[in-house]
mmCIF file of C-alpha atoms and ligand atoms in Angstrom:
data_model
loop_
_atom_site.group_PDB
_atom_site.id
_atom_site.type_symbol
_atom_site.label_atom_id
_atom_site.label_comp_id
_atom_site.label_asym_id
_atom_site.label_seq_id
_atom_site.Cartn_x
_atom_site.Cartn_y
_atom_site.Cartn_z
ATOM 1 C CA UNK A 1366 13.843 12.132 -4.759
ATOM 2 C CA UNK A 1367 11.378 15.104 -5.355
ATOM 3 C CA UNK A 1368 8.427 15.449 -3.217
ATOM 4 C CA UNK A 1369 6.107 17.790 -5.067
ATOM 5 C CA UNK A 1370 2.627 19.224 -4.033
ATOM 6 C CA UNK A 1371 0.253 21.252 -5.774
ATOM 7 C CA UNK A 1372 -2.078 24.264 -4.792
ATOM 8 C CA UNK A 1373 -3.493 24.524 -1.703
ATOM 9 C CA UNK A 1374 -1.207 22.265 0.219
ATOM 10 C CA UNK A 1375 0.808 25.086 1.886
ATOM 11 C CA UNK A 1376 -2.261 25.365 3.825
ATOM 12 C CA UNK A 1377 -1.874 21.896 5.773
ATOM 13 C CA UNK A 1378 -2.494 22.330 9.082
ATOM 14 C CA UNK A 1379 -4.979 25.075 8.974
ATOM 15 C CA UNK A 1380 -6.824 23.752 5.706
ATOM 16 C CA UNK A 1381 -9.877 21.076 6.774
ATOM 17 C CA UNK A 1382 -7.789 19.141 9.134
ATOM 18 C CA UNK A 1383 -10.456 16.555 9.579
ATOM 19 C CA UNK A 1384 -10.007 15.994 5.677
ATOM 20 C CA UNK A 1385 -6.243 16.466 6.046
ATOM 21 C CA UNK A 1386 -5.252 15.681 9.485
ATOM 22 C CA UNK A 1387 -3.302 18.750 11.593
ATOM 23 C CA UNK A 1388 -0.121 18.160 9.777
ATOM 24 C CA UNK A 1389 1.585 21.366 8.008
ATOM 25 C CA UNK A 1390 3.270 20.323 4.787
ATOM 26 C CA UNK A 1391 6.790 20.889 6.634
ATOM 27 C CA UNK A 1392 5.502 18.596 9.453
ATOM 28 C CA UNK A 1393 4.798 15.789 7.147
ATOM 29 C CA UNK A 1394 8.836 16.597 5.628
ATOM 30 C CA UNK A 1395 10.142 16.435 9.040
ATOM 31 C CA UNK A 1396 8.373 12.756 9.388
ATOM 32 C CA UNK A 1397 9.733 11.816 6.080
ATOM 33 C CA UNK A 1398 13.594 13.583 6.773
ATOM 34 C CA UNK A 1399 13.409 11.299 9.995
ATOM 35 C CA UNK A 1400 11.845 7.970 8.473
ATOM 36 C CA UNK A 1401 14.420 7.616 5.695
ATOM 37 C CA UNK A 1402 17.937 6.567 5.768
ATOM 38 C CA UNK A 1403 20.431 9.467 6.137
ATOM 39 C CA UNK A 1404 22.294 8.915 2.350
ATOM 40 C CA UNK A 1405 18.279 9.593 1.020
ATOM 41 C CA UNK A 1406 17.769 13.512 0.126
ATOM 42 C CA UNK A 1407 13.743 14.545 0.130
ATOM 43 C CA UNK A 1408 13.256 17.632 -1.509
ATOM 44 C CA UNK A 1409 10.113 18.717 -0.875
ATOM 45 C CA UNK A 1410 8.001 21.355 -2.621
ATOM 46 C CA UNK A 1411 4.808 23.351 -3.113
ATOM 47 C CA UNK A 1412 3.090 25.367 -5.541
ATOM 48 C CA UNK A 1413 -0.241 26.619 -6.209
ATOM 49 C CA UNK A 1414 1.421 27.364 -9.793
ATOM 50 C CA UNK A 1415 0.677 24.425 -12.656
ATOM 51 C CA UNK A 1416 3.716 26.119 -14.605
ATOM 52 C CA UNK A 1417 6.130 25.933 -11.597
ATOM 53 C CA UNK A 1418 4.755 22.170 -10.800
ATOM 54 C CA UNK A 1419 5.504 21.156 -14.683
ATOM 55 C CA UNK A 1420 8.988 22.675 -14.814
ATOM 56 C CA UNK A 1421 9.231 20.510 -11.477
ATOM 57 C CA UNK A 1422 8.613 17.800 -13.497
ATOM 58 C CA UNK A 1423 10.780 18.260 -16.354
ATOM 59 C CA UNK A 1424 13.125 18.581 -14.081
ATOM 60 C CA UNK A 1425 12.756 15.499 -12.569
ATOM 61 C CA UNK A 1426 12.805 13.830 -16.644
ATOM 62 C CA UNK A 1427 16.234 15.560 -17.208
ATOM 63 C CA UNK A 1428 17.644 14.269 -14.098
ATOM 64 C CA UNK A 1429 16.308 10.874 -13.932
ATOM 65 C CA UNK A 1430 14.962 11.466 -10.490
ATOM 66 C CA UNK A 1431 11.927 9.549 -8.632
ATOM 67 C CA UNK A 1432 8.685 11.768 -8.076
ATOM 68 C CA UNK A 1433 6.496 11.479 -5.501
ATOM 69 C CA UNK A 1434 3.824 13.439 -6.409
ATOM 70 C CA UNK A 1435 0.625 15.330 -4.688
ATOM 71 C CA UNK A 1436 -1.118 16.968 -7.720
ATOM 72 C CA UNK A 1437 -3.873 18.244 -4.935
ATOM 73 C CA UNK A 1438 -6.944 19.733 -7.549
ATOM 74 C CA UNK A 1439 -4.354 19.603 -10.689
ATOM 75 C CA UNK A 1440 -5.640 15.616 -10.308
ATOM 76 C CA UNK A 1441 -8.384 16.143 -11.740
ATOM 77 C CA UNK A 1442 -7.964 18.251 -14.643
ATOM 78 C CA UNK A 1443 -4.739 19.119 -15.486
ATOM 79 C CA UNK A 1444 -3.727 17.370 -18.881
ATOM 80 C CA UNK A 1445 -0.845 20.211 -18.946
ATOM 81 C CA UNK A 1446 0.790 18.201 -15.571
ATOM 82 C CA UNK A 1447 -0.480 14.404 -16.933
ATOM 83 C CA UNK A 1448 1.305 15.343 -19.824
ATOM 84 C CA UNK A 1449 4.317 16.140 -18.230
ATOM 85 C CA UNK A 1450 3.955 13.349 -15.916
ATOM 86 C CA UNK A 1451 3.752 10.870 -19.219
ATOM 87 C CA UNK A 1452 7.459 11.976 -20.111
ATOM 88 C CA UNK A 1453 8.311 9.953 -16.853
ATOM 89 C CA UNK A 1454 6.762 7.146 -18.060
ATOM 90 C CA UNK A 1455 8.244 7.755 -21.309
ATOM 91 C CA UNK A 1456 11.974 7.723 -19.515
ATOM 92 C CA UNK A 1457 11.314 4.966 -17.290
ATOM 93 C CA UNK A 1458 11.506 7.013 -14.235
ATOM 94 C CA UNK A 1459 9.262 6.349 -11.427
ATOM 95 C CA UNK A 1460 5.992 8.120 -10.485
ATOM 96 C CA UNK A 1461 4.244 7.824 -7.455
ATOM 97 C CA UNK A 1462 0.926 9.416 -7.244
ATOM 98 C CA UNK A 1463 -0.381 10.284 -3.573
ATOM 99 C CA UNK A 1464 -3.356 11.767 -1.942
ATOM 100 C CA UNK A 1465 -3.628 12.340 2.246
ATOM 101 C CA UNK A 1466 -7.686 11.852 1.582
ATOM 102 C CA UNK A 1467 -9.464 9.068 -0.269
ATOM 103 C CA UNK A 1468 -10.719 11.210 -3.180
ATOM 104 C CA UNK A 1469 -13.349 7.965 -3.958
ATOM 105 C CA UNK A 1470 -15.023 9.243 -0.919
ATOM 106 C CA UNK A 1471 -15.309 12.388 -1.351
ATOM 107 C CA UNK A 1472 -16.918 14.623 -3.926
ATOM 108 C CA UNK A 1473 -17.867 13.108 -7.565
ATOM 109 C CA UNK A 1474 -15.155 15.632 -9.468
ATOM 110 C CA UNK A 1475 -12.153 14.008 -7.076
ATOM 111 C CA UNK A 1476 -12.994 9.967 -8.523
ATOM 112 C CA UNK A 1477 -11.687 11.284 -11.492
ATOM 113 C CA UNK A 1478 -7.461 11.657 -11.928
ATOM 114 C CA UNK A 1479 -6.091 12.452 -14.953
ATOM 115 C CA UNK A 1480 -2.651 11.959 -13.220
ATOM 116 C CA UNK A 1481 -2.883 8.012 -12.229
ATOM 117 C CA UNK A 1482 -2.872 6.454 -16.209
ATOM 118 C CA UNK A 1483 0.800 7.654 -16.151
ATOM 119 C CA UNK A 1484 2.182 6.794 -12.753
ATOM 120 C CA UNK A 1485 3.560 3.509 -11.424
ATOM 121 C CA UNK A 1486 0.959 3.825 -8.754
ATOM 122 C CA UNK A 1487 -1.116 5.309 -6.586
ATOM 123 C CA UNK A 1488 -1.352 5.803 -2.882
ATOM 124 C CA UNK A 1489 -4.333 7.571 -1.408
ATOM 125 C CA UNK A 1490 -6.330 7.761 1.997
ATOM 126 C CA UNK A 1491 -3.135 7.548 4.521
ATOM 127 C CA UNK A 1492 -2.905 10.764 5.401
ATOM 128 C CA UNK A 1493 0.924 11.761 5.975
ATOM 129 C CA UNK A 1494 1.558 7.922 6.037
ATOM 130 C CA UNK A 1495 0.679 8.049 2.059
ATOM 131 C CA UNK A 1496 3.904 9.839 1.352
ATOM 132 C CA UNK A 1497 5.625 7.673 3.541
ATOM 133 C CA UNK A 1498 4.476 4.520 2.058
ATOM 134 C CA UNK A 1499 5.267 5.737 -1.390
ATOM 135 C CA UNK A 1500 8.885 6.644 -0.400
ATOM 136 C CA UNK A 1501 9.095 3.343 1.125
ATOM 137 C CA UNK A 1502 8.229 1.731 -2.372
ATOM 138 C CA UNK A 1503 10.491 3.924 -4.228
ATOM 139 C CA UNK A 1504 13.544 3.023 -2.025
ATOM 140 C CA UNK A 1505 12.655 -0.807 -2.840
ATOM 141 C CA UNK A 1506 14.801 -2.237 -5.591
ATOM 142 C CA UNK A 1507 12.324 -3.051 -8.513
ATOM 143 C CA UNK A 1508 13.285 -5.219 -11.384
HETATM 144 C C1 DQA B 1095 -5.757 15.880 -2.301
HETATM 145 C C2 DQA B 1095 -7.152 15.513 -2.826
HETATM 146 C C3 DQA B 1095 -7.585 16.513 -3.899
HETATM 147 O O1 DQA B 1095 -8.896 16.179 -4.346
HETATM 148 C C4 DQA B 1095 -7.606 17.914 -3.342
HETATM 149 O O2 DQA B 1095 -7.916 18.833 -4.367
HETATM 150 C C5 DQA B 1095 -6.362 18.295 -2.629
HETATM 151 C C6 DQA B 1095 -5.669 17.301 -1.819
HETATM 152 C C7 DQA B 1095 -5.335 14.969 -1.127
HETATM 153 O O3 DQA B 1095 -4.145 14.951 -0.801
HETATM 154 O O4 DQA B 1095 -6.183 14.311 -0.502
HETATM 155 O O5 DQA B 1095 -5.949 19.445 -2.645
HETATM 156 O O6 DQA B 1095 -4.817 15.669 -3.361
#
């Protein structure tokens, strides 16, 4: 499955850790390489580029591969990436939305996601563990 993050998120660790915990973004894919069986491949990625994240994307729709996806500030305004995200939908191929914060909490601009209409779900306020729990769903047979 791809595990994509967007801008800012290469800063983990260093970047408000008591918004984002202490975690650096290969931290968190060290947890997830060890937390999932050994046949599951996590490809995890960053970019601060919405160009690079939508390619990303379209990769995912020509492959038929499950996205778990952290759209960081792209969430709230990015129709470019929602639209991309929508050809997932469109293919049947699951989305999972995730956030390490609870953006309901935080500043008025992050209740809004333009991202969550299109994904099978959202996961937000976990820290790490979001990721975790949404690769946990994703590995569950759904009918
Ligand atoms: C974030 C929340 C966004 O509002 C913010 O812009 C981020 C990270 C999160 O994981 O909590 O960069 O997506």
């Amino acid at each position: 499955m791809l595990v994509l993050n967007g801008p800012n998120l290469g800063r983990l660790g260093s970047r408000e850790p008591e918004v984002y915990g202490s975690d650096t973004l290969a931290d968190i894919g060290a947890k997830l390489e060890a937390s999932v069986p050994d046949d599951v491949v996590i490809d995890l990625r960053q970019t601060d580029d919405e160009g690079v994240l939508i390619g990303w994307i379209h990769e995912a729709v020509d492959r038929g591969t499950p996205v778990v996806l952290n759209p960081a500030a792209f969430t709230h305004y990015s129709y470019g990436l929602r639209d991309a995200a929508a050809l997932l939908k469109q293919a049947g191929i699951p989305l999972v939305e995730v956030h390490l914060s609870n953006p309901h909490t935080r500043e008025t601009f992050r209740h809004t996601s333009v991202i969550s209409g299109v994904a099978s779900g959202v996961i937000a306020g976990f820290g790490a563990e979001s990721y975790r729990l949404a690769i946990d769903w994703l590995l569950r047979p759904h009918g």
